[in-house]
Amino acid sequence: MARRARPALDPPRFERGSSCGPAPGDSLGAMLATEATDLIRDLLAATASADGDVTAAIDGLGVERTARVLVEEVVFRARLGDTGVRAGEAVSVVLALAHRGRELATTVCVGPGGIEVRDGHTPGTAPPPAVIAQDLVEVARALYGPRELVTAATRAIRWPGHRFVVPSPDREVPPPFYYWVVQRVVQVLDRRGAADLGELAVRCGTDKWGALHQYTPHYERHFAPLREHRLTILEIGIGGYEDPRRGGTSLHMWKHFFPRALVHGIDIADKSPLDGPRLSTTVADQSKPEELLEFAERHGPFDIVIDDGSHVSSHVISTFHTLFPHLRPTGLYVIEDLHTAYWPEVFHGDDTDLGDPRFTVGFLKTLVDGLHHEEFLRPGARAPLPTDTQVIGLHLYPNVAVVEKGSNAAGSPVADMLRAARATRS
Ligand SMILES: C[S@@+](CC[C@H](N)C(=O)[O-])C[C@H]1O[C@@H](n2cnc3c(N)ncnc32)[C@H](O)[C@@H]1O
């Protein structure tokens, strides 16, 4: 199988505790990423409506396990790695989550070397940490429930003391650094201040915005209305090629952008070291439909599929045929890097017959015809496709296509009339 050459600008190596990537794994203790994701799936279900019994769900899932997952999620979303802490300024903040009269405390230490998460209060740190106390159930709802149900009725912030922030007569005191950290955590708990995709792309290090591609404004247009929904997202092509620890930058971007989504990545190479809560990777070759099918039957249906894999037209087209049926009835299917369809080098493309349906852009033209499948007057004008009644929109931008799924079977009274007139004449 033809493999894509490593691009000149490979995404930078992802560092633990960086501004975009996973929180330090030790906040999950011995929990596996899959266990954390399963727990989040249950929390997403329990918090989906105002009348869900979240207390009972947490009791069933385990209070400590739930608290660990929530803290990991807060640290991930808060992107504490880019608060600009300098050497000698490391600070700690305690998250104290209350459940049935118990307090589960976790100390989050932010330093120039990264983020460290420890169970309990950490005694003896200078300055002493600010404490953000809130009910566990309220935090679970704030992170995974619908945005309109987010409240902070039980939150209390215990500041270390005003002696750190009151200016003395002879010197001004800048806001202490922990203000930034507390503010970021509170922002997450309030579901405020989410970055746009362009900013996230740069922060996370994916090439979806920059010198290579400018996809994020198009994604913003199609994805922003879905941002707060419960979603299952699949991206083919995780990045980093053979190196299991490299890549995952766009998966992290999706995880940040869609706070209630479960994000799946498929790659021909093993990427399991990138697995984390809400983010799972699977080894599969998109040129082998049976591997995609097995995956889709296990993890689908999907709300969004993004094909950023081999970019070989035959793979792109067979992947579409395999996965489109596993897209939800109103899902979005994205194909990136359409230009490769014209490039014989590396991607086996072709620029001699631009309508050839064996290449991705020509194939998309068959979907354009399919949009109008009820309008053809001449019998046999085109062979029907299974997708004809299921594609309601095709959005084409430089190098990227967004295919919108929906019901396209409203009928065409005028075409019916013209067909009837033709039949009478003949
Ligand atoms: C361009 S990178 C993906 C970049 C990533 N989506 C991002 O935006 O950061 C392409 C990835 O596709 C993977 N790939 C290549 N051929 C594949 C195939 N046949 N099936 C699945 N993945 C493949 C490569 O290993 C590589 O990691």
XYZ file of C-alpha atoms and ligand atoms in Angstrom:
453
model
C 0.000 0.000 0.000
C 1.232 3.467 -0.835
C 2.099 5.456 2.262
C 2.153 9.177 2.515
C 5.583 10.689 2.756
C 6.323 12.420 6.052
C 5.494 16.086 5.464
C 8.215 18.663 5.814
C 6.357 20.291 8.692
C 5.506 17.508 11.080
C 3.494 18.556 14.133
C 5.724 19.238 17.117
C 6.211 16.520 19.684
C 3.468 16.597 22.183
C 4.644 17.143 25.762
C 2.769 15.889 28.793
C 1.152 18.741 30.585
C 1.583 21.042 27.599
C -0.963 23.733 26.952
C -3.170 21.511 24.816
C -2.511 17.887 25.602
C -3.503 15.532 28.333
C -3.272 16.374 31.965
C -0.605 14.371 33.764
C -1.710 10.776 33.852
C -1.111 10.442 37.574
C -4.313 12.356 38.242
C -6.115 9.209 37.133
C -4.114 7.006 39.481
C -4.312 3.383 38.389
C -7.303 3.963 36.135
C -6.938 3.060 32.501
C -7.906 5.515 29.782
C -10.652 3.133 28.617
C -12.078 2.909 32.150
C -12.076 6.697 32.403
C -13.818 6.992 29.034
C -16.451 4.429 30.066
C -17.058 6.363 33.277
C -17.396 9.613 31.314
C -19.877 7.948 28.948
C -22.036 7.119 31.998
C -21.664 10.655 33.378
C -22.654 12.098 30.002
C -25.823 10.008 30.122
C -26.583 10.847 33.764
C -26.075 14.594 33.293
C -27.880 14.825 29.958
C -31.067 16.236 31.473
C -32.063 18.223 34.547
C -33.839 15.253 36.114
C -30.971 12.746 35.773
C -29.988 11.248 39.128
C -26.324 12.233 39.062
C -25.818 11.504 42.768
C -26.906 7.888 42.313
C -24.799 7.588 39.152
C -21.705 8.799 41.017
C -22.400 6.440 43.902
C -22.564 3.598 41.386
C -19.445 4.647 39.530
C -17.386 5.205 42.692
C -16.849 8.587 44.298
C -13.023 8.582 44.219
C -12.893 7.352 40.624
C -15.385 9.984 39.548
C -13.496 12.748 41.343
C -10.235 11.694 39.652
C -11.816 11.789 36.209
C -13.406 15.183 36.864
C -10.123 16.673 38.070
C -8.304 15.284 35.019
C -10.950 16.851 32.785
C -10.681 20.227 34.554
C -6.892 20.239 34.254
C -7.078 19.252 30.583
C -9.627 21.922 29.698
C -7.923 24.639 31.762
C -4.721 24.357 29.649
C -2.688 25.275 32.674
C 0.552 24.618 30.832
C 0.339 27.979 29.072
C -0.439 30.268 31.987
C 3.144 31.584 31.662
C 4.499 30.470 35.001
C 8.218 31.226 35.422
C 10.894 29.533 37.482
C 10.402 30.238 41.153
C 6.713 31.052 40.672
C 5.219 27.556 40.893
C 1.843 27.585 42.572
C -0.685 25.069 43.754
C -4.453 25.165 43.708
C -6.626 22.695 45.562
C -9.842 21.361 44.089
C -12.039 20.217 46.950
C -15.042 18.272 45.684
C -17.798 17.473 48.159
C -20.087 14.463 48.052
C -22.474 13.284 50.777
C -20.573 15.160 53.488
C -17.145 13.956 52.321
C -14.472 16.169 50.823
C -12.217 14.787 48.083
C -9.262 17.135 47.716
C -6.711 17.197 44.902
C -3.757 19.557 44.678
C -2.834 20.803 41.210
C 0.715 22.184 41.101
C 1.581 24.407 38.139
C 5.273 25.012 37.592
C 7.609 25.819 34.707
C 8.327 22.091 34.301
C 4.654 21.166 33.843
C 1.676 20.239 35.933
C 1.578 17.792 38.773
C -1.603 16.443 40.332
C -1.560 14.988 43.848
C -4.253 13.545 46.080
C -5.180 15.587 49.127
C -4.119 18.988 50.348
C -0.407 19.588 50.039
C 0.807 21.031 53.308
C 3.633 23.505 53.673
C 3.651 25.037 50.185
C 4.442 28.742 49.902
C 2.270 30.556 49.143
C -0.424 28.257 50.535
C -2.807 27.142 47.823
C -6.128 28.708 47.003
C -8.925 26.185 47.449
C -11.820 25.864 45.010
C -14.558 23.950 46.770
C -17.642 22.727 44.935
C -20.152 19.928 45.008
C -19.072 16.879 43.007
C -22.486 16.537 41.371
C -22.470 20.191 40.333
C -19.002 19.810 38.819
C -20.066 16.678 36.919
C -23.030 18.579 35.480
C -20.846 21.595 34.687
C -18.372 19.485 32.727
C -20.627 16.990 30.959
C -24.196 18.251 31.087
C -25.914 20.714 28.743
C -24.508 24.202 29.084
C -27.827 25.710 30.156
C -27.814 23.521 33.280
C -24.402 24.708 34.499
C -24.575 26.301 37.965
C -22.086 27.267 40.637
C -24.439 27.447 43.583
C -22.166 25.413 45.852
C -18.828 26.916 44.844
C -16.640 28.649 47.379
C -13.124 29.924 46.784
C -10.893 30.084 49.829
C -8.078 32.500 49.076
C -4.719 32.075 50.809
C -4.994 35.464 52.481
C -5.046 39.104 51.583
C -1.510 39.825 52.747
C -0.340 38.568 49.324
C -2.433 41.031 47.358
C -2.734 44.235 49.391
C -0.165 46.810 48.208
C 2.058 48.229 50.898
C 2.693 52.010 50.959
C 6.151 51.632 49.397
C 5.477 49.078 46.628
C 2.761 47.925 44.257
C 1.838 44.277 44.372
C 0.989 42.662 41.030
C -1.833 40.122 41.059
C -0.383 36.912 42.410
C 0.242 34.242 39.801
C -2.282 31.858 41.316
C -5.019 34.271 40.249
C -4.421 33.076 36.673
C -4.667 29.459 37.658
C -7.799 29.899 39.763
C -9.370 31.989 36.986
C -8.712 29.276 34.390
C -10.195 26.565 36.600
C -13.258 28.666 37.383
C -13.664 29.411 33.662
C -13.782 25.675 32.984
C -16.248 25.053 35.812
C -18.451 27.839 34.400
C -18.042 26.529 30.810
C -16.859 29.987 29.727
C -14.075 31.273 27.533
C -13.653 28.345 25.166
C -11.046 29.030 22.475
C -11.962 28.998 18.787
C -10.640 26.299 16.504
C -7.958 28.463 14.887
C -6.453 29.253 18.249
C -6.769 25.648 19.385
C -5.121 24.376 16.190
C -2.081 26.532 16.804
C -2.020 25.731 20.505
C -2.364 22.003 19.918
C 0.129 21.966 17.040
C -2.054 20.454 14.319
C -1.457 21.575 10.750
C -5.187 22.185 10.201
C -4.431 25.885 10.364
C -1.151 27.435 9.249
C 1.221 27.387 6.287
C -0.006 23.978 5.082
C -3.792 24.327 5.381
C -6.407 26.816 6.527
C -9.239 24.454 7.392
C -10.303 25.757 10.788
C -12.570 28.640 9.629
C -14.566 26.086 7.598
C -14.670 23.703 10.527
C -15.761 26.544 12.784
C -18.684 27.263 10.425
C -19.918 23.654 10.405
C -18.908 22.498 13.889
C -19.639 25.516 16.122
C -23.412 24.804 16.247
C -22.582 21.276 17.498
C -20.052 22.337 20.064
C -22.140 21.703 23.154
C -23.727 18.469 21.885
C -22.977 14.943 23.021
C -21.022 13.603 20.064
C -18.987 10.681 18.831
C -16.196 11.854 16.547
C -13.868 9.771 14.396
C -10.738 11.030 12.684
C -8.791 8.761 10.364
C -5.094 9.609 10.513
C -3.741 10.494 13.940
C -0.414 11.921 12.796
C 3.144 11.231 13.838
C 3.383 8.295 11.403
C 5.353 5.322 12.809
C 6.180 6.897 16.162
C 3.530 5.740 18.692
C 4.093 8.753 20.942
C 3.818 11.380 18.240
C 0.631 12.781 16.753
C -2.806 13.154 18.276
C -2.677 16.930 17.956
C -5.957 17.229 16.074
C -7.610 14.672 18.372
C -6.701 16.921 21.298
C -8.054 19.896 19.421
C -11.402 18.121 18.961
C -11.410 17.050 22.598
C -10.934 20.669 23.652
C -13.423 22.089 21.175
C -16.201 19.578 21.927
C -16.305 19.245 25.714
C -18.986 16.525 25.651
C -17.562 14.438 22.802
C -15.928 11.040 22.763
C -13.074 11.312 20.264
C -11.744 8.297 18.336
C -8.672 8.171 16.142
C -7.690 5.471 13.653
C -4.208 5.057 12.303
C -2.232 2.403 10.508
C 0.357 2.763 13.282
C -0.146 1.980 16.968
C -0.919 5.211 18.835
C -2.102 3.704 22.125
C 0.268 5.847 24.262
C -1.947 8.791 23.272
C -5.098 7.200 24.725
C -6.762 9.203 27.475
C -10.167 9.989 28.921
C -12.604 10.752 26.078
C -9.864 9.981 23.539
C -9.116 6.531 22.175
C -6.963 5.285 19.351
C -7.299 2.117 17.274
C -4.971 0.497 14.779
C -6.770 0.025 11.457
C -5.815 0.390 7.815
C -8.326 2.493 5.914
C -7.506 0.639 2.697
C -9.096 -2.457 4.305
C -12.884 -1.931 4.551
C -13.295 -4.935 6.845
C -11.091 -3.264 9.485
C -13.101 -0.030 9.293
C -16.353 -1.945 9.415
C -15.358 -3.846 12.541
C -14.391 -0.562 14.183
C -17.603 1.215 13.123
C -19.806 -1.613 14.363
C -18.119 -1.414 17.753
C -17.867 2.374 18.210
C -20.388 3.974 15.856
C -22.638 5.586 14.907
C -20.598 8.759 14.460
C -21.702 12.373 14.399
C -18.585 13.531 12.576
C -16.051 11.579 10.502
C -12.874 13.280 9.279
C -10.676 11.507 6.757
C -7.103 12.778 7.165
C -5.401 9.437 6.580
C -3.501 8.146 3.560
C -5.068 10.644 1.089
C -4.898 8.007 -1.639
C -8.109 8.446 -3.674
C -9.025 4.749 -3.803
C -8.738 4.567 0.021
C -10.651 7.821 0.506
C -13.525 6.614 -1.678
C -13.743 3.113 -0.212
C -13.563 4.615 3.301
C -16.478 6.906 2.459
C -18.552 3.971 1.183
C -17.769 1.960 4.329
C -18.255 4.679 6.952
C -21.011 6.862 5.508
C -23.677 4.296 6.501
C -22.297 4.529 10.061
C -22.714 8.288 10.186
C -25.752 9.464 12.143
C -28.696 10.616 9.984
C -27.652 14.271 10.349
C -23.902 13.718 10.575
C -21.005 15.424 8.801
C -18.348 13.615 6.756
C -15.160 15.540 6.020
C -12.474 14.711 3.474
C -9.227 16.634 3.861
C -6.379 17.289 1.420
C -8.419 16.994 -1.784
C -5.486 18.363 -3.794
C -3.735 15.023 -3.415
C -6.287 13.645 -5.903
C -4.366 15.542 -8.634
C -0.891 14.440 -7.521
C 0.487 11.234 -9.050
C 3.546 11.514 -6.869
C 3.103 9.775 -3.512
C -0.734 9.867 -3.586
C -1.393 8.103 -6.930
C -3.571 10.990 -8.087
C -4.293 12.104 -11.636
C -4.759 15.442 -13.415
C -5.552 14.237 -16.918
C -9.293 13.552 -16.579
C -10.585 15.886 -13.878
C -14.014 14.223 -13.737
C -12.704 10.668 -13.284
C -14.743 9.247 -10.376
C -11.863 6.985 -9.329
C -10.179 10.079 -7.890
C -11.526 11.994 -4.916
C -12.584 15.227 -6.649
C -14.261 13.352 -9.517
C -15.955 11.148 -6.939
C -17.317 14.241 -5.180
C -18.813 15.317 -8.516
C -20.833 12.058 -8.482
C -22.228 13.205 -5.118
C -23.116 16.566 -6.699
C -25.133 14.687 -9.327
C -26.636 12.604 -6.538
C -27.945 15.767 -4.864
C -30.136 16.128 -7.969
C -30.996 12.453 -8.354
C -34.702 13.186 -8.701
C -34.231 15.696 -11.510
C -32.936 13.503 -14.326
C -35.371 13.158 -17.237
C -33.598 10.646 -19.420
C -33.884 7.052 -18.191
C -30.387 5.757 -17.491
C -28.873 9.251 -17.423
C -26.902 8.075 -14.417
C -26.657 4.989 -12.273
C -28.230 5.619 -8.859
C -25.934 5.589 -5.821
C -26.905 4.351 -2.354
C -25.997 7.793 -0.975
C -28.363 9.695 -3.332
C -31.186 9.962 -0.823
C -28.853 10.608 2.120
C -26.716 13.583 1.101
C -28.270 17.015 1.515
C -25.252 19.236 1.219
C -21.768 19.375 -0.234
C -19.541 22.166 0.932
C -16.328 22.519 -1.017
C -13.437 24.711 0.084
C -9.844 24.742 -1.089
C -8.564 21.235 -0.333
C -11.383 20.153 1.965
C -14.959 18.903 1.504
C -17.758 18.666 4.063
C -20.544 16.243 3.141
C -23.784 16.769 5.042
C -25.989 13.751 5.673
C -29.763 14.076 5.709
C -32.863 12.990 3.866
C -32.872 13.979 0.196
C -36.095 12.437 -1.070
C -38.571 15.293 -1.246
C -39.512 14.481 -4.832
C -39.496 16.769 -7.884
C -43.007 17.547 -9.180
C -41.704 19.445 -12.213
C -39.332 16.654 -13.236
C -42.216 14.180 -12.778
C -44.341 16.308 -15.108
C -41.610 16.578 -17.727
C -40.948 12.849 -17.561
C -44.658 12.164 -18.000
C -44.795 14.557 -20.995
C -41.801 12.832 -22.579
C -43.423 9.439 -22.049
C -46.639 10.645 -23.720
C -44.714 12.014 -26.707
C -42.755 8.831 -27.302
C -1.539 13.843 7.974
S -1.323 12.692 9.240
C -2.722 13.035 10.255
C -2.569 14.314 10.989
C -3.620 14.560 12.036
N -4.958 14.222 11.607
C -3.590 16.031 12.427
O -4.365 16.808 11.843
O -2.805 16.382 13.313
C -1.753 11.209 8.415
C -1.769 9.958 9.295
O -2.450 8.961 8.552
C -1.873 7.710 8.831
N -2.151 6.783 7.714
C -1.487 6.652 6.533
N -2.029 5.667 5.801
C -3.064 5.173 6.508
C -4.009 4.132 6.282
N -3.993 3.388 5.156
N -4.927 3.871 7.238
C -4.954 4.591 8.384
N -4.077 5.588 8.654
C -3.140 5.880 7.737
C -0.388 8.009 9.002
O 0.242 6.999 9.783
C -0.408 9.388 9.654
O -0.236 9.267 11.053
